[in-house]
Structure formats: C-alpha cells, structure tokens
mmCIF file of C-alpha atoms (C1' of nucleotides) in Angstrom:
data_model
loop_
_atom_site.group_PDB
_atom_site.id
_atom_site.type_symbol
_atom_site.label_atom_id
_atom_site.label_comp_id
_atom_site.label_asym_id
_atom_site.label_seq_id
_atom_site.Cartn_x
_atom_site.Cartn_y
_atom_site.Cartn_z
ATOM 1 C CA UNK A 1 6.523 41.331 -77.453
ATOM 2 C CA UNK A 2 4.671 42.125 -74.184
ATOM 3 C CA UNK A 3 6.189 45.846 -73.610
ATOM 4 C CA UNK A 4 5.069 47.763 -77.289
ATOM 5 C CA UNK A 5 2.285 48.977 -78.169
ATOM 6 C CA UNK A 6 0.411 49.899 -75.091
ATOM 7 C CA UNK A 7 -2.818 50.211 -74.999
ATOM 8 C CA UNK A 8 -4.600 53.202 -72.544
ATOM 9 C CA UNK A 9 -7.876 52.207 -70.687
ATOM 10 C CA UNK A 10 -10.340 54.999 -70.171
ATOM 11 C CA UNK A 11 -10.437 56.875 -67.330
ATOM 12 C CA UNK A 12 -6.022 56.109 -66.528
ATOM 13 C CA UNK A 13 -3.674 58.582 -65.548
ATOM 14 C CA UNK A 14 -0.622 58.913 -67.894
ATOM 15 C CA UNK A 15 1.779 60.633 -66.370
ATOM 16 C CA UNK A 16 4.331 58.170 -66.046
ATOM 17 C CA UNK A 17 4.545 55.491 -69.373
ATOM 18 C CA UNK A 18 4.232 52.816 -66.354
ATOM 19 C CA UNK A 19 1.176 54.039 -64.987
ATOM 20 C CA UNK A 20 -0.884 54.202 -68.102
ATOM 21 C CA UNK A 21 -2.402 50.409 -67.178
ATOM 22 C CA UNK A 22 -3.806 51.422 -63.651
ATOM 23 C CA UNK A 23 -7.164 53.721 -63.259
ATOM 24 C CA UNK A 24 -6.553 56.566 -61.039
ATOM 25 C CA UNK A 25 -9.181 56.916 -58.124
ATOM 26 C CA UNK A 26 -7.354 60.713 -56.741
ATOM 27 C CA UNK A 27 -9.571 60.047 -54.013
ATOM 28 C CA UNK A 28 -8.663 56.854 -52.511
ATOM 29 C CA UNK A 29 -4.999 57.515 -53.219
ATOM 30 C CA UNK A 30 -2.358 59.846 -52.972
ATOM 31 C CA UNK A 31 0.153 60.634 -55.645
ATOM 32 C CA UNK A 32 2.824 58.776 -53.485
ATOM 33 C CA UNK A 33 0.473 55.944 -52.722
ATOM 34 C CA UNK A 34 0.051 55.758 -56.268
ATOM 35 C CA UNK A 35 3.707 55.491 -57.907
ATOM 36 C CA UNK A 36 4.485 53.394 -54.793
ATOM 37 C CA UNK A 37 1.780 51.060 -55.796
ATOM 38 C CA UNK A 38 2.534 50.981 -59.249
ATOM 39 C CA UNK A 39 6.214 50.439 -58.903
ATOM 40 C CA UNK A 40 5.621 47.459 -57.133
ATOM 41 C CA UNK A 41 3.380 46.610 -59.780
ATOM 42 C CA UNK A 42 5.672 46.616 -62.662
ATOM 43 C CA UNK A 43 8.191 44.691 -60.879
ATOM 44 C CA UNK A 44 6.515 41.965 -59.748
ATOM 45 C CA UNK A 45 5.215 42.170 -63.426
ATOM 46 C CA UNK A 46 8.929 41.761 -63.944
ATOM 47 C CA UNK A 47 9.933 39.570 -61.582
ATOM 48 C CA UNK A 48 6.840 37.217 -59.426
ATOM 49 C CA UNK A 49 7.550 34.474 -61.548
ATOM 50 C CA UNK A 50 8.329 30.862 -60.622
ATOM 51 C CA UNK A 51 11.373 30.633 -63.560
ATOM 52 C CA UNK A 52 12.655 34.122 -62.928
ATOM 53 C CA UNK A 53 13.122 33.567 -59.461
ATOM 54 C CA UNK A 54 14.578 30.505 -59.741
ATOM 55 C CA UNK A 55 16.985 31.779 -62.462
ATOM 56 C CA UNK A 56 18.281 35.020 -60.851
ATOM 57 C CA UNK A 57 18.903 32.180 -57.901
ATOM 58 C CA UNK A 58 21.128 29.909 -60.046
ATOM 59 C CA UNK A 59 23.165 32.676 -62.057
ATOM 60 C CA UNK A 60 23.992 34.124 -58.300
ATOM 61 C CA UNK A 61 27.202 32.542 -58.180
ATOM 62 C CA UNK A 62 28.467 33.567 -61.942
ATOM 63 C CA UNK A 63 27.878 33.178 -65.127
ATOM 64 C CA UNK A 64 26.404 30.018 -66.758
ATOM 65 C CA UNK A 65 25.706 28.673 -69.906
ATOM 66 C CA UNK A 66 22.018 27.978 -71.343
ATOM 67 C CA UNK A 67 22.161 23.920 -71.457
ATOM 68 C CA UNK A 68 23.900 24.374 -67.893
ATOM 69 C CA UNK A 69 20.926 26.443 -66.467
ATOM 70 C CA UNK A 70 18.209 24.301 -68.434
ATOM 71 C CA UNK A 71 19.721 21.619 -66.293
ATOM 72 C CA UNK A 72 19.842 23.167 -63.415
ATOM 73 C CA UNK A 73 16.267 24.330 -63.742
ATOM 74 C CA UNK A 74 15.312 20.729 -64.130
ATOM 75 C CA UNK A 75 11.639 20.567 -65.862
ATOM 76 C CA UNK A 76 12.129 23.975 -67.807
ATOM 77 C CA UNK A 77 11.437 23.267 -71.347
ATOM 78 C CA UNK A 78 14.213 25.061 -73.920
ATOM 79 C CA UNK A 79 11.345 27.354 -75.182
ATOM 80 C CA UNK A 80 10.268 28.479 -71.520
ATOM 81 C CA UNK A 81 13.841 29.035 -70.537
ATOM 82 C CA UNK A 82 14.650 30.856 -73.880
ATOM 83 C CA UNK A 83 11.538 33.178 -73.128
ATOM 84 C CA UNK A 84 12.192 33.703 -69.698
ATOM 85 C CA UNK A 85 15.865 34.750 -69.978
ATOM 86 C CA UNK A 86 14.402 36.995 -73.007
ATOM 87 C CA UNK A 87 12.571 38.804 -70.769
ATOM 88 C CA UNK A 88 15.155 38.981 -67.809
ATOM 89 C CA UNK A 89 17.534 40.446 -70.772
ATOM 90 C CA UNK A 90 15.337 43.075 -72.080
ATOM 91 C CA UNK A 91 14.229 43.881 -68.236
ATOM 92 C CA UNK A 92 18.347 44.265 -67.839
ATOM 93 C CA UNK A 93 18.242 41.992 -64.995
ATOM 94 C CA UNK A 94 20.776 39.582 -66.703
ATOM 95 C CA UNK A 95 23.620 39.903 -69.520
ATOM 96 C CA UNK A 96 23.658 37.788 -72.601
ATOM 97 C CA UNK A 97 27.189 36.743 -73.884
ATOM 98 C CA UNK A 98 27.628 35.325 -77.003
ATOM 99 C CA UNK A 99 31.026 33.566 -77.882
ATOM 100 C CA UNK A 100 31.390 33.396 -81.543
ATOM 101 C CA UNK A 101 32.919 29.710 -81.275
ATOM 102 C CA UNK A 102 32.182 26.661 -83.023
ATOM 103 C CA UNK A 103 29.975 24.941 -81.220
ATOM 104 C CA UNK A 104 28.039 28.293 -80.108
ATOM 105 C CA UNK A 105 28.616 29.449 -76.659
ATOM 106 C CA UNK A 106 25.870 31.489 -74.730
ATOM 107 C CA UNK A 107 26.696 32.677 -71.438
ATOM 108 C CA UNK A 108 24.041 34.494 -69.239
ATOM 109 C CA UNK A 109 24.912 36.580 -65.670
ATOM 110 C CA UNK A 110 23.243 38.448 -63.126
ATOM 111 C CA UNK A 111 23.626 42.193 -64.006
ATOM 112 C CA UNK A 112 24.062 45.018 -61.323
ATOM 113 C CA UNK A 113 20.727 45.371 -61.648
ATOM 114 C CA UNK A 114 20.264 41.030 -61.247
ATOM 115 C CA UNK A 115 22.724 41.125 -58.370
ATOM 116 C CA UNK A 116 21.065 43.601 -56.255
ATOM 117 C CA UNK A 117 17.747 42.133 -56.838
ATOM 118 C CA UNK A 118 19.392 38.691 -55.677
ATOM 119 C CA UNK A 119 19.432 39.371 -51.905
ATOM 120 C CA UNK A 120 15.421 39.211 -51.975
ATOM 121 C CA UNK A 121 15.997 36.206 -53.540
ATOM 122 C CA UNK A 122 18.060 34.644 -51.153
ATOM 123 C CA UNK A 123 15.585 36.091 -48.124
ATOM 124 C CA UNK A 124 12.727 33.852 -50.219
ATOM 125 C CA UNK A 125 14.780 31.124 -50.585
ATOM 126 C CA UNK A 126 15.641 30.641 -46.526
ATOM 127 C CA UNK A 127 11.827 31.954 -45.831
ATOM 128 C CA UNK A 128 11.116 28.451 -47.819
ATOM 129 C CA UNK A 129 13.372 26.407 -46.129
ATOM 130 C CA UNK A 130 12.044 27.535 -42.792
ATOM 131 C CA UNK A 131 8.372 27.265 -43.674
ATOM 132 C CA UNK A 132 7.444 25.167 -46.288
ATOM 133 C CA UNK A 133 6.333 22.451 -43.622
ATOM 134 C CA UNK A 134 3.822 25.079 -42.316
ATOM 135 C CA UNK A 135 2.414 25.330 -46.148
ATOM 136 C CA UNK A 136 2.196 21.847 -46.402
ATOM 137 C CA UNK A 137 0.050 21.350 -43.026
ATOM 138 C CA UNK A 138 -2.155 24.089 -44.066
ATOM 139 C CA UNK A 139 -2.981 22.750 -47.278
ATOM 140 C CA UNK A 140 -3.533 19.393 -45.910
ATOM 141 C CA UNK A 141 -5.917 20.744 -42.944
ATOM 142 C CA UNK A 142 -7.655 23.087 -45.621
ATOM 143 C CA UNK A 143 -8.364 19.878 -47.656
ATOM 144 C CA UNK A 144 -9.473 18.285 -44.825
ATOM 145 C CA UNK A 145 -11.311 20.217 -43.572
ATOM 146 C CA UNK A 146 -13.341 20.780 -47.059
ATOM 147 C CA UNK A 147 -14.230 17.199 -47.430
ATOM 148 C CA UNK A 148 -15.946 17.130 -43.777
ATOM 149 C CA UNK A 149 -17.884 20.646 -43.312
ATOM 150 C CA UNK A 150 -19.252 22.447 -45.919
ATOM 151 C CA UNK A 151 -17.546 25.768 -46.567
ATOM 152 C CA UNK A 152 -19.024 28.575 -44.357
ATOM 153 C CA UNK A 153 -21.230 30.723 -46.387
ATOM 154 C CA UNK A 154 -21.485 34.457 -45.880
ATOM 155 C CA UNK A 155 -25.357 34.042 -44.662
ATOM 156 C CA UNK A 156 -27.519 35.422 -41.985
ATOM 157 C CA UNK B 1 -8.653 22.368 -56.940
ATOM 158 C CA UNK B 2 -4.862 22.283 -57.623
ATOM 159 C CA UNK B 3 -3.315 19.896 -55.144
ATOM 160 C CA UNK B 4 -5.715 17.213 -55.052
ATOM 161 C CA UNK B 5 -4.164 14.163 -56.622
ATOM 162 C CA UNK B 6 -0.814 14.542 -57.502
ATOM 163 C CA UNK B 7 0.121 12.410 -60.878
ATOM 164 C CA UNK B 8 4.083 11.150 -60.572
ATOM 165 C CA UNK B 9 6.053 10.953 -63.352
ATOM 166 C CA UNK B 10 8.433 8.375 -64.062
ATOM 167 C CA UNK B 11 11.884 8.887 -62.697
ATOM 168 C CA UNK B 12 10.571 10.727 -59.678
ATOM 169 C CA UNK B 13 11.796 10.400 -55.977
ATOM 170 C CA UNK B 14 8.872 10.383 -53.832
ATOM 171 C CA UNK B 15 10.845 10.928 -50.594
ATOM 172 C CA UNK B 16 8.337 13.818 -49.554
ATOM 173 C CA UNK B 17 5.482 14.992 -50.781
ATOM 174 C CA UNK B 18 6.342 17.983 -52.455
ATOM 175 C CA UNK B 19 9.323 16.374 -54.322
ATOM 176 C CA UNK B 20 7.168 14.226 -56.256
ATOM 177 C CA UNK B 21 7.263 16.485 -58.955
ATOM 178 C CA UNK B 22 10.569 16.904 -60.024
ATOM 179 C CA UNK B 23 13.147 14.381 -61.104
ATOM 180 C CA UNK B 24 15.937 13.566 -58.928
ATOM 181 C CA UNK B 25 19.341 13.269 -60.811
ATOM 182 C CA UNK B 26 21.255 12.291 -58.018
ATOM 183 C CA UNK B 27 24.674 13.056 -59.769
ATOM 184 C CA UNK B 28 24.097 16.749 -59.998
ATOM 185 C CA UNK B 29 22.238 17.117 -56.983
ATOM 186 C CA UNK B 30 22.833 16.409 -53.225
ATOM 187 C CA UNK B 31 19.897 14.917 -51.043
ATOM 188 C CA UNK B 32 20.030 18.975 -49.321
ATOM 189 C CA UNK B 33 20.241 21.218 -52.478
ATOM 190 C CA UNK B 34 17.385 19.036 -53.463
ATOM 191 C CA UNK B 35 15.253 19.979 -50.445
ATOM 192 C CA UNK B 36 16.409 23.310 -50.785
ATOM 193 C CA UNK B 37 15.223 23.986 -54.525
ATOM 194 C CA UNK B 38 12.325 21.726 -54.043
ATOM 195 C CA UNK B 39 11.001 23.838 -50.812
ATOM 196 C CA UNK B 40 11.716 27.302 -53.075
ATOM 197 C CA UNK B 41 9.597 25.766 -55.966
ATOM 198 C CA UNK B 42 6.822 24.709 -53.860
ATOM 199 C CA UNK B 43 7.039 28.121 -51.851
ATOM 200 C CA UNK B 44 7.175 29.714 -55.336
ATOM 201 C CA UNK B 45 4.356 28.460 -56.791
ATOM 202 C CA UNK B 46 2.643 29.987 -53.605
ATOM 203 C CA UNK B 47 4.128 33.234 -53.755
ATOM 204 C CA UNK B 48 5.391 34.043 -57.166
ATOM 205 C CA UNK B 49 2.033 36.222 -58.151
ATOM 206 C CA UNK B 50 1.250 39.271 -58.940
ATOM 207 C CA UNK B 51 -1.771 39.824 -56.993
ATOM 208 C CA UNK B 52 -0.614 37.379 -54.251
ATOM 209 C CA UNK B 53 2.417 39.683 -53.489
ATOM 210 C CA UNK B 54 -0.035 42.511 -53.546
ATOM 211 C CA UNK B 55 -2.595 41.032 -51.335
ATOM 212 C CA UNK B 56 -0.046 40.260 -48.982
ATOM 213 C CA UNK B 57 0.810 43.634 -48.712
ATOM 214 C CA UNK B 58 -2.446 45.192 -48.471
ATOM 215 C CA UNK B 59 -3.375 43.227 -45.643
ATOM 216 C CA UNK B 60 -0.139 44.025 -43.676
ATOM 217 C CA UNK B 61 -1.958 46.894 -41.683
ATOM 218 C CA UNK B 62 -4.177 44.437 -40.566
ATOM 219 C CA UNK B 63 -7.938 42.685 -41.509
ATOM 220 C CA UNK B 64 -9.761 44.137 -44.383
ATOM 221 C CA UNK B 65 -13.067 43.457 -46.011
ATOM 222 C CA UNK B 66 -13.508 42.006 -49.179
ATOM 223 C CA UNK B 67 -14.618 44.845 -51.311
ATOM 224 C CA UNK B 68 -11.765 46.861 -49.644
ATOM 225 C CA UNK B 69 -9.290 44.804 -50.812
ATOM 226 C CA UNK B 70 -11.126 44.695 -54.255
ATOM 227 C CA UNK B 71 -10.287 48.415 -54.424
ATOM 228 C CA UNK B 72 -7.521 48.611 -52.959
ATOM 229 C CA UNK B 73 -6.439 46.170 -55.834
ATOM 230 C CA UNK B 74 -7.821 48.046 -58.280
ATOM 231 C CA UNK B 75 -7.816 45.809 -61.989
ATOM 232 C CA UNK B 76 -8.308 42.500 -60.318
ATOM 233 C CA UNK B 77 -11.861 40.924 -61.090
ATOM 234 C CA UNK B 78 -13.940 39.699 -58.297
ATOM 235 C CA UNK B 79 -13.333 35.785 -59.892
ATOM 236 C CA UNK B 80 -9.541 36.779 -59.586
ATOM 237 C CA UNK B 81 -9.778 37.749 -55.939
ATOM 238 C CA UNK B 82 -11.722 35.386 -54.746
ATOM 239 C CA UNK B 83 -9.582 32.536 -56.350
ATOM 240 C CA UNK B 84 -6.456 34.028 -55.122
ATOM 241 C CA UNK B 85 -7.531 34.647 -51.478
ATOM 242 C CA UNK B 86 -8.852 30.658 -51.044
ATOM 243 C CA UNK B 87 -5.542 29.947 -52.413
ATOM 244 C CA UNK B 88 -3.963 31.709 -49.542
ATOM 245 C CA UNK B 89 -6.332 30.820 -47.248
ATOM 246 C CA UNK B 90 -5.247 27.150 -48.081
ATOM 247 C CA UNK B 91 -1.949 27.997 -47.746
ATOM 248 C CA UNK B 92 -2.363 28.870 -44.289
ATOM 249 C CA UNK B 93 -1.225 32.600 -45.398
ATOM 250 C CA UNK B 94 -4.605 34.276 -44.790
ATOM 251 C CA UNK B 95 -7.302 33.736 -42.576
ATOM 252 C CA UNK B 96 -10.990 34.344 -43.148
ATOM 253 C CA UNK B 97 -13.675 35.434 -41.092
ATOM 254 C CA UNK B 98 -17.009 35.032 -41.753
ATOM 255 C CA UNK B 99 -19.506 37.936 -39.696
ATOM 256 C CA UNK B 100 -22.902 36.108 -39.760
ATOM 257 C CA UNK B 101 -24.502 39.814 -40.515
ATOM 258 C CA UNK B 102 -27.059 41.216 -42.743
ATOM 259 C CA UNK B 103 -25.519 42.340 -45.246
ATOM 260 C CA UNK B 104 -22.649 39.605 -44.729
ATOM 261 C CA UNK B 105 -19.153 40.856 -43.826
ATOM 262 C CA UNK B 106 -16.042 38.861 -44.440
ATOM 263 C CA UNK B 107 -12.827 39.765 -43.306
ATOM 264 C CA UNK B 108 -9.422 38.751 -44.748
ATOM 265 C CA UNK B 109 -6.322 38.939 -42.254
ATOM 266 C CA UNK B 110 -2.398 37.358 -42.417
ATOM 267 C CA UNK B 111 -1.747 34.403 -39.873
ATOM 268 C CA UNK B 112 1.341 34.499 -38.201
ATOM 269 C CA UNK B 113 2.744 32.859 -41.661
ATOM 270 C CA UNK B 114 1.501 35.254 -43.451
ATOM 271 C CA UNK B 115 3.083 38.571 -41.604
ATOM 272 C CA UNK B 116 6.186 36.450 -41.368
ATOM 273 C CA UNK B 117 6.664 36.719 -45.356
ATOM 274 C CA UNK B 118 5.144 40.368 -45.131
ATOM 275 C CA UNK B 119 8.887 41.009 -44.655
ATOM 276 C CA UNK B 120 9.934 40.041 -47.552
ATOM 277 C CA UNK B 121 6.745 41.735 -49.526
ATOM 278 C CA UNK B 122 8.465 44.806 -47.774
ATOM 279 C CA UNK B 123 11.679 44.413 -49.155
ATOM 280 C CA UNK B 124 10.543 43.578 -52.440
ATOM 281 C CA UNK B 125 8.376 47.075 -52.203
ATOM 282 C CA UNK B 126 10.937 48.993 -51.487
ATOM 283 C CA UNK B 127 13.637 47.174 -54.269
ATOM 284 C CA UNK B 128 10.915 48.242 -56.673
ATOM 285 C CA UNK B 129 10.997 51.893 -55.908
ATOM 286 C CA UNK B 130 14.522 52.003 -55.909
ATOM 287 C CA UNK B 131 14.597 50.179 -59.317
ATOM 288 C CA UNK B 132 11.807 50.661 -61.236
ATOM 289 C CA UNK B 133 13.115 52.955 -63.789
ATOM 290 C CA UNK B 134 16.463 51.356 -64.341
ATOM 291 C CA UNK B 135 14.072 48.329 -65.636
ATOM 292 C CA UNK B 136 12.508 50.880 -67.572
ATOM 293 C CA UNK B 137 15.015 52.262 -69.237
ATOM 294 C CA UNK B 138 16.957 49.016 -69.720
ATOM 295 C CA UNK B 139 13.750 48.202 -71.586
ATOM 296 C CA UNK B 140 14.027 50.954 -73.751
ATOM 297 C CA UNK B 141 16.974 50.483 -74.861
ATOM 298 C CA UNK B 142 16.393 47.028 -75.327
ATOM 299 C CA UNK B 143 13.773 47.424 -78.043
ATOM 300 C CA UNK B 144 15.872 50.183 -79.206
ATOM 301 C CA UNK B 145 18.465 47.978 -80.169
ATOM 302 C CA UNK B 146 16.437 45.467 -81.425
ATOM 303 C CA UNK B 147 14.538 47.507 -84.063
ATOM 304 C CA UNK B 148 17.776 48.528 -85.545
ATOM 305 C CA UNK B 149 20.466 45.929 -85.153
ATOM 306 C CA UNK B 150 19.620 41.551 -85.673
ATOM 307 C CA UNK B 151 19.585 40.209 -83.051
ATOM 308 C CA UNK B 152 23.536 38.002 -82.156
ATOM 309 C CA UNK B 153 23.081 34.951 -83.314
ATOM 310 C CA UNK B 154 24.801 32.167 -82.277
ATOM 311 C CA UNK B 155 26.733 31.559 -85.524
ATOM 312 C CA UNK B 156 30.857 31.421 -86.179
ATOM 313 C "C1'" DC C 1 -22.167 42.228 -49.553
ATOM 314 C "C1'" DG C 2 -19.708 38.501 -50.907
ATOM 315 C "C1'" DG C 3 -19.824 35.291 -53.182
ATOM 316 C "C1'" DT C 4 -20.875 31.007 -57.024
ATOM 317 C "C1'" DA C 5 -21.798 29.386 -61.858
ATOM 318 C "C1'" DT C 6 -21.152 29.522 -66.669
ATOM 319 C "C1'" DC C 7 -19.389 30.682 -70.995
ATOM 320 C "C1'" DC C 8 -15.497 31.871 -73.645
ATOM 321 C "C1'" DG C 9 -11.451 34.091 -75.955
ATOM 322 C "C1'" DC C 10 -6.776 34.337 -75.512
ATOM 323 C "C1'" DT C 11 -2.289 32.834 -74.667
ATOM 324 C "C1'" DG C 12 1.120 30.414 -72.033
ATOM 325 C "C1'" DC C 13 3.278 26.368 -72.364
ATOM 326 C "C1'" DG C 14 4.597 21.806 -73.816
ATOM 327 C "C1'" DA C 15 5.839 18.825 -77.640
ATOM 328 C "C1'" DT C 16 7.980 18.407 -81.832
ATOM 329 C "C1'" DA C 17 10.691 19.485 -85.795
ATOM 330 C "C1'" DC C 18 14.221 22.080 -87.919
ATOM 331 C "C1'" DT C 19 18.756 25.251 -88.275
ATOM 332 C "C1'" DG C 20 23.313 28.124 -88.145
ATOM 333 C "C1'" DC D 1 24.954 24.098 -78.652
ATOM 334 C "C1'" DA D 2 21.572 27.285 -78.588
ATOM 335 C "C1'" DG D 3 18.391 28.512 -80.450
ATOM 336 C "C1'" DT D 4 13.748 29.502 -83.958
ATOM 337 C "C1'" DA D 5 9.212 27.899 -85.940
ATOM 338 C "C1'" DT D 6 4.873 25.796 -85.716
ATOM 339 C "C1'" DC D 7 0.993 23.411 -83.868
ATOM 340 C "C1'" DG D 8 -2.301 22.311 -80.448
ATOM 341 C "C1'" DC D 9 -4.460 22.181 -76.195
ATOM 342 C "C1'" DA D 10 -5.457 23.389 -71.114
ATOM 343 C "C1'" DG D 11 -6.190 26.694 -68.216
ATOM 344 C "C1'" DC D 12 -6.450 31.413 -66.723
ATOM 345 C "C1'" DG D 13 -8.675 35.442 -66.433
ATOM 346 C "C1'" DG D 14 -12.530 38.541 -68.029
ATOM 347 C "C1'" DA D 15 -17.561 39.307 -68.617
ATOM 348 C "C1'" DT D 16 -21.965 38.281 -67.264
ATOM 349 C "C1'" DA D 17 -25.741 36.400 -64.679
ATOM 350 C "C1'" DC D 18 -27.587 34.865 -60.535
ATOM 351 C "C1'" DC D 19 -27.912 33.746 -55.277
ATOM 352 C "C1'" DG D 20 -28.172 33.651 -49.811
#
DNA sequence: CGGTATCCGCTGCGATACTG
DNA sequence: CAGTATCGCAGCGGATACCG
C-alpha cells in the first residue's frame, strides 16, 4: 500500500508524519505557510483524481452498490474502481457495507467526512458546465496556433 | 501531445467533440446528464492534478517567474513544470509571457479562466486544513484494522 | 534563465482469468 | 456479485546533459 513505510528525504522537517515528504526551506516559508501548503498537499494527494472525483459525485445522493457505480462510471475497469474506492475507504472518505447475502452485496456511501468534501465537488462540477467550451477553444487555438508559428523561444 | 487525434471507439456518440470518448448508453443516461458528466470528465482531466491545483494557486497573487514557481513548488522537477504549465497554457488556464531579455525572463499568469477556478482552488485549500487530520487518522486506523482483522469478504 | 532532448526505471492501468 | 491474482505494456516522472 501507498501510506506504510515512509521513506524520509534528507534535509525534511518531521514534525508532523505528513510533512516528512516536503524539504523545509525556513527561509522562504513560514511555519503557517508550511502546514498550509502541505495540507493541501496531502489532500489533493487524496483527492485530485479523475475517479475520485467522479465517485464522491455519484455516491452524493446515497448509497450504491459496486456493479451500480462501475456503471455509472462508464469506462472504469473493475480493478481501477476496486482500487480507487480502496483508497477513498482507508482515506475515510466513503463507508464500505458488506451484506452477508447470497449473491454478495457491497454497498459504498459518502461518509461525513465524503459528504462535506462533496460541496467542492458540486462547485467543480457547475465550474465545468459553465466553461468547458472555453477549454475546448483554447486547446483548439493553442493547436493552431502551434502548427503555424513556431513556439516563442526565451531568446535575446 | 495529448489531444491531437482522437481514436473513437466503437459504440461511441460523436455528438461533440469531447464526448467521443465515452459510450453513450442511452437507457441509463439522458442527452443532459450526459453533457453534464462528459464536461466534468473533460474538465477533470484538466484539473484533477496535484501540481495543477498547486500551480493554480501559486499564481493567484498574480504573474510569477519560472524558477519562482519552481520553488515555490518545491519537489516538482523542471520536466514536470514545464509539462504541466504548457498543459495549462493550452488549456487557456495560464498565460505566458516571454521578456526578450538577457538572461530571458518568462512569466506565468491565470487568464480570466484561470482566476475564475482559483475559487474553487480556494475552497479546496481551505477543506484541506479543516480536514487533513481526520484523513489522517481515518488512515490510521485503517491499517490498524487491517493488520489485525481479514479483511470482510464478500462470502455468506 | 528557461528551457529542450534523451534515457530509463517504475508503476498505473487495462486485459484476462479465476473464486467465495 | 464483488471481488483477487497475474501478466504485460505505455507512459509518467526523475536524472542528466546540453542549448539559445
């Protein structure tokens, strides 16, 4: 697994178990600066994920079961889903129900944890709807653009 | 580059662009909720990165140079930064300045696009410092448990 | 300073097969 | 149904060297 065993770089800063990954430049930073950074860092460790995203966005409404979200998240392969929701359990961002019932049944929900982080979902989710055109142009002007003039060159 | 020739797979619905990619099973999905994940994926596969999210932040004060920002994102390799800023530049999230100096100076900066999803960078910021050590400790429990109980399997 | 070019190890992910 | 196990490859990210 990704979280055990972790290994400590030279020169890092261990005060907090999540900091250990991230050199400490005192000078540059401030303390603050520093956990604030590194927060950030370990969620979006967590959490800046295509799958995750999308998952914490389809278990918003309740609980669902794994074919049900592997459907939902058409293009998901079972192993990627299986790993993903892993992850989201052991990060305690969703709940993993198992019904002892012939065949299985495995239900998966947004925790308190999964719900409160859902509202940032749902702010991404309308930011797409309202600018996804705008990505779209850019790209194709960027491409465009790249075929005609060469790409300027940081040169005197 | 990455969107430059787009294969389609069988079974596709090339209605727009950007749905090429995913199958359309129109008796699950409405024409709208298939815009609407479809936008979130594409905007997702823009947005859902670590240093992404963190480049977007750094630069929400305003332009920086491009060994600031290689500090200020201190771990990523030059390769890494470079690669994720002409991403974002494509994207129409960045924009970049070349200053025709000696030695050159190249300044990064968010469009108008780009400080309009600052927001949400903001709110994610500020969900991780709230959060960050409920994930932390649900993690440690997690492996807890698993070292000592099996895992539930789903068996009657 | 701000890149590009190249090599290269690792692993993330898909495909496939098997199971309680 | 909801997984686990295994293989195999592409691609990502790191390290290094070089350039305008």
């Amino acid at each position: 697994m990704k979280g055990t065993g972790i290994p400590r770089k030279e020169g890092t800063f261990p005060i907090y178990r999540y900091l250990v990954d991230t050199k400490c430049d005192a000078g540059n930073w401030s303390v603050d600066a520093y956990l604030r950074g590194c927060a950030s860092r370990t969620v979006l460790e967590a959490l800046a994920n295509k799958w995750t995203c999308l998952l914490i966005d389809a278990l918003r409404h309740g609980p669902l079961r794994f074919g049900v979200l592997r459907r939902k998240l058409d293009g998901i392969t079972q192993k990627s889903l299986t790993q993903t929701l892993r992850v989201m359990e052991r990060d305690g961002i969703v709940i993993r129900t198992v019904y002892p019932t012939i065949p299985p049944r495995v239900e998966y929900e947004l925790s308190d944890l999964g719900r409160s982080v859902a509202g940032l979902m749902e702010g991404v989710k309308r930011w797409s709807e309202e600018h996804v055109d705008e990505i779209l142009t850019a790209r194709e002007a960027y491409d465009l653009r790249a075929q005609e003039e060469p790409r300027p060159v940081p040169v005197a």
